[in-house]
mmCIF file of C-alpha atoms in Angstrom:
data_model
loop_
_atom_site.group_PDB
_atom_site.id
_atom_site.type_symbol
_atom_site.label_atom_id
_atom_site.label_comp_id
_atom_site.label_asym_id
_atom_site.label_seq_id
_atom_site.Cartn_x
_atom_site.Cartn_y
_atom_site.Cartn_z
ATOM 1 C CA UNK A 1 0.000 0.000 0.000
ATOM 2 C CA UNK A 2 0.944 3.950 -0.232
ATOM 3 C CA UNK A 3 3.732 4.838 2.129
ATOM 4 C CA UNK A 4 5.636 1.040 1.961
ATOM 5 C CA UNK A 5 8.865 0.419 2.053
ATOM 6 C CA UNK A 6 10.073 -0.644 -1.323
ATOM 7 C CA UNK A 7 13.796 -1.847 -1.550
ATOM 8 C CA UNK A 8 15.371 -1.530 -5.342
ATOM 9 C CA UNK A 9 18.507 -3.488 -5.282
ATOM 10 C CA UNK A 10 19.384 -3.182 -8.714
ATOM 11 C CA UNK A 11 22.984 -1.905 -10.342
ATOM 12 C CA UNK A 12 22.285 -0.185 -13.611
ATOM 13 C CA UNK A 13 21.821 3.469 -12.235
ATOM 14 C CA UNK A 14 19.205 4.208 -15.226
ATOM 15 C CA UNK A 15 16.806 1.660 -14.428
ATOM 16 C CA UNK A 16 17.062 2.223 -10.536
ATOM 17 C CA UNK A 17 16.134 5.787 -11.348
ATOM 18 C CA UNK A 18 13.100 4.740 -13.339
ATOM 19 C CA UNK A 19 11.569 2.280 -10.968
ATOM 20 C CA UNK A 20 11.989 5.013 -7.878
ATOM 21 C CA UNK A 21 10.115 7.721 -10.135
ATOM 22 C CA UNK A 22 6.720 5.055 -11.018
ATOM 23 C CA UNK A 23 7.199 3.883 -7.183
ATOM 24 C CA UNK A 24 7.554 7.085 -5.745
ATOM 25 C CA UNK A 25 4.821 8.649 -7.948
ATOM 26 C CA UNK A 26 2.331 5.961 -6.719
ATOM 27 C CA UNK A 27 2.935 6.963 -2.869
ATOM 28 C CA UNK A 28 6.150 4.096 -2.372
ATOM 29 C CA UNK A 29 9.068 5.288 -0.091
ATOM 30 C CA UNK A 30 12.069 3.672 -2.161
ATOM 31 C CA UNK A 31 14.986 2.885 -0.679
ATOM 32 C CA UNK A 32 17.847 1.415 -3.127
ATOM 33 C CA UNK A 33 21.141 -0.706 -3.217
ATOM 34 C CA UNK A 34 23.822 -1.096 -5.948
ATOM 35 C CA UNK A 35 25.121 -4.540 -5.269
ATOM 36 C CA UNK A 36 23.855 -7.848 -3.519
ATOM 37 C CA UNK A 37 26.025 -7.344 -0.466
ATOM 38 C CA UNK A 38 24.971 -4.102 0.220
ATOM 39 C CA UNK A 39 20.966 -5.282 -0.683
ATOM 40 C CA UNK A 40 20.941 -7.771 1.697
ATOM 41 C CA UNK A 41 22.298 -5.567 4.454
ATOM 42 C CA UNK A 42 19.877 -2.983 3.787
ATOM 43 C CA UNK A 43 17.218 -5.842 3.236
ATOM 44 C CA UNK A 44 17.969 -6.874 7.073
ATOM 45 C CA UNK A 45 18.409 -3.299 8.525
ATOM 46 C CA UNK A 46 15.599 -1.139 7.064
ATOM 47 C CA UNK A 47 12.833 -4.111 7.311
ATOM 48 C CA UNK A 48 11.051 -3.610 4.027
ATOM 49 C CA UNK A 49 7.659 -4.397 2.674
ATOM 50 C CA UNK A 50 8.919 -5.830 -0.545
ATOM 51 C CA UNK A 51 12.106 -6.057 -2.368
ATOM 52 C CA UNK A 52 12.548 -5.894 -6.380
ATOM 53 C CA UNK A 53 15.781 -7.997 -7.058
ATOM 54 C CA UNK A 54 17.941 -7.828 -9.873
ATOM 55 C CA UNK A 55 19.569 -11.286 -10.732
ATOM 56 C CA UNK A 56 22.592 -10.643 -12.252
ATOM 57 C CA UNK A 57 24.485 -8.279 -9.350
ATOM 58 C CA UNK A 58 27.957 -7.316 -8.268
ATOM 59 C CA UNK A 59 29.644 -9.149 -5.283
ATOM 60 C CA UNK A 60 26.531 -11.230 -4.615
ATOM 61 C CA UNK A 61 24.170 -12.541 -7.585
ATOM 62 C CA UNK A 62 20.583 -12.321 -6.923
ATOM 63 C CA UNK A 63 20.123 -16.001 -7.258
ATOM 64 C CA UNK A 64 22.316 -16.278 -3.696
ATOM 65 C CA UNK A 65 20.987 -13.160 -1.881
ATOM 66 C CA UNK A 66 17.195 -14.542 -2.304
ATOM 67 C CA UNK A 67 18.650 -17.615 -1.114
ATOM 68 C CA UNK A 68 20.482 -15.763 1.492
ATOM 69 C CA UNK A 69 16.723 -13.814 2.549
ATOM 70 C CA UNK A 70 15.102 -16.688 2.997
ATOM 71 C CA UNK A 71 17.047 -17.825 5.816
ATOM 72 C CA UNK A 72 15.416 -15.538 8.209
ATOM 73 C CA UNK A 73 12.828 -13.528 6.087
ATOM 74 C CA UNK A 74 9.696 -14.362 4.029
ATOM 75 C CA UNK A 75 9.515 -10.547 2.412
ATOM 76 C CA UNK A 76 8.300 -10.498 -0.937
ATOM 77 C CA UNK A 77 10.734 -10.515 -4.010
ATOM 78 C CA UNK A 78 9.769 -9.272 -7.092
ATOM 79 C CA UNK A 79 13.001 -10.220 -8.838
ATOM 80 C CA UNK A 80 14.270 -8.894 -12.682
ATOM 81 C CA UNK A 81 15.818 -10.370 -15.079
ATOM 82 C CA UNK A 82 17.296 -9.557 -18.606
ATOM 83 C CA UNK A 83 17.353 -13.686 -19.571
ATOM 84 C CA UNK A 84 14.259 -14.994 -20.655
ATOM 85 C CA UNK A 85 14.886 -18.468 -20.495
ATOM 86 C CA UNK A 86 12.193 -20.524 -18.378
ATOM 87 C CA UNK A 87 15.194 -21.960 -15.917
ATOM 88 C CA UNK A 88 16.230 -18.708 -14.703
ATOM 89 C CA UNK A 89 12.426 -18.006 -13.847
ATOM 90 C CA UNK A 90 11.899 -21.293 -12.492
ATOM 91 C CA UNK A 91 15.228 -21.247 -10.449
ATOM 92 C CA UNK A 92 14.126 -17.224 -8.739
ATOM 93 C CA UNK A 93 10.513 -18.876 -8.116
ATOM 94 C CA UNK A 94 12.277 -22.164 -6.271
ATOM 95 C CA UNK A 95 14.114 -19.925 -4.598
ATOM 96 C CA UNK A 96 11.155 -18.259 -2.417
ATOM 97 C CA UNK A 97 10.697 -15.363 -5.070
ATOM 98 C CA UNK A 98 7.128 -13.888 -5.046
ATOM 99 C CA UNK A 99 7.421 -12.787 -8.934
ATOM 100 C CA UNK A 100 9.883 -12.332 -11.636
ATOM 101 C CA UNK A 101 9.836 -9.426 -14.574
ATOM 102 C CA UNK A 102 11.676 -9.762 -17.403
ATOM 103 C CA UNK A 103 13.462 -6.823 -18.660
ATOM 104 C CA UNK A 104 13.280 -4.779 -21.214
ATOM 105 C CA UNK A 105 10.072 -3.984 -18.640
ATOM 106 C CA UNK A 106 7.192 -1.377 -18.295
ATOM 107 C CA UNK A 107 7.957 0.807 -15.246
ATOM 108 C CA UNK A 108 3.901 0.750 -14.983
ATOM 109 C CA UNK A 109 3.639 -3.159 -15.171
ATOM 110 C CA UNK A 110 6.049 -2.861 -12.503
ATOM 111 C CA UNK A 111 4.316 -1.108 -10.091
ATOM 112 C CA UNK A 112 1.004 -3.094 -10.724
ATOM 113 C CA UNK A 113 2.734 -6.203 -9.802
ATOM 114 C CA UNK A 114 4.123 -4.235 -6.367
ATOM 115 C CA UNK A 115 0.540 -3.702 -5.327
ATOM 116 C CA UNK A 116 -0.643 -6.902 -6.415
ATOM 117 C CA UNK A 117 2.113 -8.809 -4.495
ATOM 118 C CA UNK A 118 1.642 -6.489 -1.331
ATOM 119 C CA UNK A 119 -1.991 -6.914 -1.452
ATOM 120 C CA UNK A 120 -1.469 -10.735 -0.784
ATOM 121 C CA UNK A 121 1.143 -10.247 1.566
ATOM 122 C CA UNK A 122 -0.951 -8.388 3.530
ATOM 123 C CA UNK A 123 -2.853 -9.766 6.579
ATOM 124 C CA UNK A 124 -6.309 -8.374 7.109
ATOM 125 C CA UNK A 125 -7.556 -6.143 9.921
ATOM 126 C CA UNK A 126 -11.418 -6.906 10.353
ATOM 127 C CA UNK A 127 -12.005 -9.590 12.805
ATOM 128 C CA UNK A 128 -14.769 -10.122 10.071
ATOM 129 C CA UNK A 129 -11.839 -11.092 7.940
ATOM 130 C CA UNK A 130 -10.189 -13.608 9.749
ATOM 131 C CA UNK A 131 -9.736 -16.521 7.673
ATOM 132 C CA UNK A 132 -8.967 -19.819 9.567
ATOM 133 C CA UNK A 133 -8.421 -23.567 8.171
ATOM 134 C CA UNK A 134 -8.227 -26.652 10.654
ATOM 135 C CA UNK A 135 -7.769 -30.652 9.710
ATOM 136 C CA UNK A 136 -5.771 -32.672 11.677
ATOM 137 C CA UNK A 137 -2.203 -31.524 12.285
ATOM 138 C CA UNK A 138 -2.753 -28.740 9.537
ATOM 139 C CA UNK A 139 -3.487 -24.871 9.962
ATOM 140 C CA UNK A 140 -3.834 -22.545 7.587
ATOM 141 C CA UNK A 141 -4.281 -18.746 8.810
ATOM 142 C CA UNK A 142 -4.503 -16.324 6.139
ATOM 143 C CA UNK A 143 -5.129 -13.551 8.486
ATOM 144 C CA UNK A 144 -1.683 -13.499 9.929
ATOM 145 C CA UNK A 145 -0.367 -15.950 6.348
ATOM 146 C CA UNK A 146 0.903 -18.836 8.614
ATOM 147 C CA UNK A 147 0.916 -22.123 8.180
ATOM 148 C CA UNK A 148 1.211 -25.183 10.912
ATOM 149 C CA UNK A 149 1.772 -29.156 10.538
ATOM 150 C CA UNK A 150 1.830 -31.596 13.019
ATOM 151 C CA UNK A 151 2.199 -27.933 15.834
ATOM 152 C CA UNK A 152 5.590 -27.253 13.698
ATOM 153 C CA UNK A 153 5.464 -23.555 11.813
ATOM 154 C CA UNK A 154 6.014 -24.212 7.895
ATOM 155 C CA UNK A 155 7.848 -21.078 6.433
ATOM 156 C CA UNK A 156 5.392 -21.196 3.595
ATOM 157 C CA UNK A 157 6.034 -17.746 1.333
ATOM 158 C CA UNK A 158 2.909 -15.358 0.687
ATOM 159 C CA UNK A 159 2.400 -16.661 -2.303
ATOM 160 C CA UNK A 160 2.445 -20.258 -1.246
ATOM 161 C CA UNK A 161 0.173 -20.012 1.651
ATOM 162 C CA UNK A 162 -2.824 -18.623 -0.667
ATOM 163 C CA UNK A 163 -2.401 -21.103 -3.168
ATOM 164 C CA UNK A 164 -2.562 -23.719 -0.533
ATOM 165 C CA UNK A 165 -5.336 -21.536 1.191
ATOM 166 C CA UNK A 166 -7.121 -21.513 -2.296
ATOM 167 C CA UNK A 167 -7.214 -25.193 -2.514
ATOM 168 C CA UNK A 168 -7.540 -26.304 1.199
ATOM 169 C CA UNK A 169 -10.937 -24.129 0.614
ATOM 170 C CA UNK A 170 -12.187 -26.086 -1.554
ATOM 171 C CA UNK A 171 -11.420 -29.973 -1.059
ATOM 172 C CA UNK A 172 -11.874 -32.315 -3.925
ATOM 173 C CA UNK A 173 -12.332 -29.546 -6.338
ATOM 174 C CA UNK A 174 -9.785 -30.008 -8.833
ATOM 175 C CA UNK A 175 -7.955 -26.184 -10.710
ATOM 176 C CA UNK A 176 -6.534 -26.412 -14.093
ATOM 177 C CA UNK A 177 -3.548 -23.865 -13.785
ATOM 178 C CA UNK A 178 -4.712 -21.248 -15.642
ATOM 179 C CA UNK A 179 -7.553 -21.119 -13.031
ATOM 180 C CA UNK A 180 -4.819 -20.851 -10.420
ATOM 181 C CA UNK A 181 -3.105 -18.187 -12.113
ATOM 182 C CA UNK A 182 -6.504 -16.118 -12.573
ATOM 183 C CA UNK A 183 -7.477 -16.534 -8.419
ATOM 184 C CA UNK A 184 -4.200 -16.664 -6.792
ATOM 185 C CA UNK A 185 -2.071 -14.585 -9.155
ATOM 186 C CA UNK A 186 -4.549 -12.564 -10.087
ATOM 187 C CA UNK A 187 -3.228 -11.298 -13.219
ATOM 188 C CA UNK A 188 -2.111 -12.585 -16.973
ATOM 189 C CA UNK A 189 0.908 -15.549 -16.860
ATOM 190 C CA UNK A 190 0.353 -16.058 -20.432
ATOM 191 C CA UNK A 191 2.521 -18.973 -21.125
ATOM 192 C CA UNK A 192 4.231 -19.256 -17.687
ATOM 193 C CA UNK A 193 1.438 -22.234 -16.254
ATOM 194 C CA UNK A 194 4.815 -23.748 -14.761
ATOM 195 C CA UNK A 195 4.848 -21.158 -12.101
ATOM 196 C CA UNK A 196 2.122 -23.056 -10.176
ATOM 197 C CA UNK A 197 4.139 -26.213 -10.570
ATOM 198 C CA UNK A 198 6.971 -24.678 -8.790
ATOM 199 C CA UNK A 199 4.780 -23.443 -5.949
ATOM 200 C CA UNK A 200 2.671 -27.014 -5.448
ATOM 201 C CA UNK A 201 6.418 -28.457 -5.745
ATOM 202 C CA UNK A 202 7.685 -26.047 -3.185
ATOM 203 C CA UNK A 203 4.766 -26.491 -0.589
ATOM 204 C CA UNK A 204 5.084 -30.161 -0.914
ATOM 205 C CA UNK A 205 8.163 -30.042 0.357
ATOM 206 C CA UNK A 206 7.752 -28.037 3.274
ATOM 207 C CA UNK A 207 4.571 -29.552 4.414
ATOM 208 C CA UNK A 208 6.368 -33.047 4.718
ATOM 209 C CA UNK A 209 7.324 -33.523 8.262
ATOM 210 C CA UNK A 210 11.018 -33.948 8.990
ATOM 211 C CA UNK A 211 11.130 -37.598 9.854
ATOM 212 C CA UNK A 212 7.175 -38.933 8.875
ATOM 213 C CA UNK A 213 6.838 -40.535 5.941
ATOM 214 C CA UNK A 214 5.048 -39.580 2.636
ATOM 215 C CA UNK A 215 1.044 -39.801 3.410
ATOM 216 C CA UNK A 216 1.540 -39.026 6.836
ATOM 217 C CA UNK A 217 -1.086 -37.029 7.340
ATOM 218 C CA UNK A 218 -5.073 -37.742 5.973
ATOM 219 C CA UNK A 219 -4.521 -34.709 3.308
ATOM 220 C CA UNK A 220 -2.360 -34.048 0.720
ATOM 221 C CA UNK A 221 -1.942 -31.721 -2.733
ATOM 222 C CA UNK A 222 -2.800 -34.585 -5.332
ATOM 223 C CA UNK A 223 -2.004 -34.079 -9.332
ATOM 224 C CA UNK A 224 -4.760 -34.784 -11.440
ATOM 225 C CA UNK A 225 -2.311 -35.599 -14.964
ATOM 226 C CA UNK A 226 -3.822 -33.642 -17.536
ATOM 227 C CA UNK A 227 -5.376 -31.171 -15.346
ATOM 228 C CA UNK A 228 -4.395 -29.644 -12.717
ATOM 229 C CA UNK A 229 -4.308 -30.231 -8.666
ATOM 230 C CA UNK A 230 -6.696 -30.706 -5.378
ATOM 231 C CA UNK A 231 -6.279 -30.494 -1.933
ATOM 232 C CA UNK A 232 -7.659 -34.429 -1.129
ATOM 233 C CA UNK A 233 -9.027 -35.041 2.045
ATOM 234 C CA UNK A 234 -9.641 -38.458 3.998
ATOM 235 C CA UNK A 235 -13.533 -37.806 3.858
ATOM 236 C CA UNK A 236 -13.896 -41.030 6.508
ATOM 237 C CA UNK A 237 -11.707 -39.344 9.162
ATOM 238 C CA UNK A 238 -11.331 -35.621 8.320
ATOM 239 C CA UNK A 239 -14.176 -32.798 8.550
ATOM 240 C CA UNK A 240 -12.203 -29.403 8.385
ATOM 241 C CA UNK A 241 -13.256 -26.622 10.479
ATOM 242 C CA UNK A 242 -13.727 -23.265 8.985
ATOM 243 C CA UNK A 243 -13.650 -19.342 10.202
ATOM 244 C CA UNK A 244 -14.674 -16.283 9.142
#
């Protein structure tokens, strides 16, 4: 929202410039960093509310300061790019990054994709709001965006936690991913559908229990070939519990 925090950490002088004018325009305080050492200092001091990262960075690449943040932070990345190969966007969005633009970019795109990620990220304030899934060692709060299995906190990004949110809502139902690019994202992916694969990939993988086996638990993220995914619940043992 107007009066963020919005962290450039990008080198080339010219297109720092550009993205504090649209940001700053649109009500963003913009703060900005030259290289990735320096970025991930500034990342750690000044707390922001979203970070855009350039990939290819002096000292430290953006590749290893993302992986770096997510150590200890789950602040949204919007990272840049001048490759437009799909492994350097899959790679950022394995990585814990929120959204990748590639360059040559539109300053205005840009900032669209700052509120939209931000807007997410957000928790909401009404108690009306509050938005609460239980099943049996699995919460999913995406009032305050956490996420709990088996009473362990899952560092699930923004991002991940309302696509799991999104299906955990809706049990059985089974989303194409164009479908989960139109809810979750909320804008056009137009031939990136792979994104959601990385993010069902990624929760998988944090959701499993250090130590339980595979099918642990009486729900899971199932993929229908050809389709898309569910969130499948154990109908016989599982009824999950729901507030608003």
């Amino acid at each position: 929202m107007a009066g963020d925090l919005v962290l450039v950490i990008e080198d080339d002088p010219h297109v720092q410039e550009i993205l504090r004018l649209y940001l700053e325009k649109d009500g963003y305080k913009v703060a900005a960093a030259t290289d990735g050492r320096q970025g991930l200092a500034m990342a750690r001091e000044s707390n922001p509310a979203l970070i855009i990262l350039d990939l290819m960075l002096p000292g430290l690449g953006g590749w290893d300061l993302c992986r770096a943040l997510r150590q200890d932070s789950q602040v949204p990345v919007i990272m840049l790019t001048a490759k437009g190969e799909d492994y350097d966007k899959i790679l950022g969005l394995e990585l814990g990054a929120d959204d990748y633009i590639t360059k040559p970019f539109n300053p205005a795109e840009v900032v669209a994709r700052v509120k939209a990620v931000l807007r997410r990220a957000a928790p909401a304030t009404a108690p009306e709001d509050v938005r609460v899934l239980r099943f049996p060692q699995l919460t999913i709060d995406l009032d305050r965006f956490t996420v709990e299995v088996a009473s362990r906190p899952v560092p699930l990004t923004p991002k991940e936690t309302e696509l799991l949110w999104f299906l955990a809502k809706r049990p059985g139902t089974v989303f194409n991913r164009e479908q989960l690019l139109n809810q979750v994202w909320g804008y056009d992916y137009a031939g990136d559908a792979r994104t959601v694969d990385v993010h069902i990939k990624r929760i998988r993988q944090k959701l499993q229990a250090d130590g339980l086996p595979e099918n642990s638990f009486p729900w899971s993220l199932k993929t229908v070939w050809g389709v898309g995914y569910k969130f499948e619940v154990d109908k016989d043992t599982v009824s999950s519990q729901v507030s608003k």
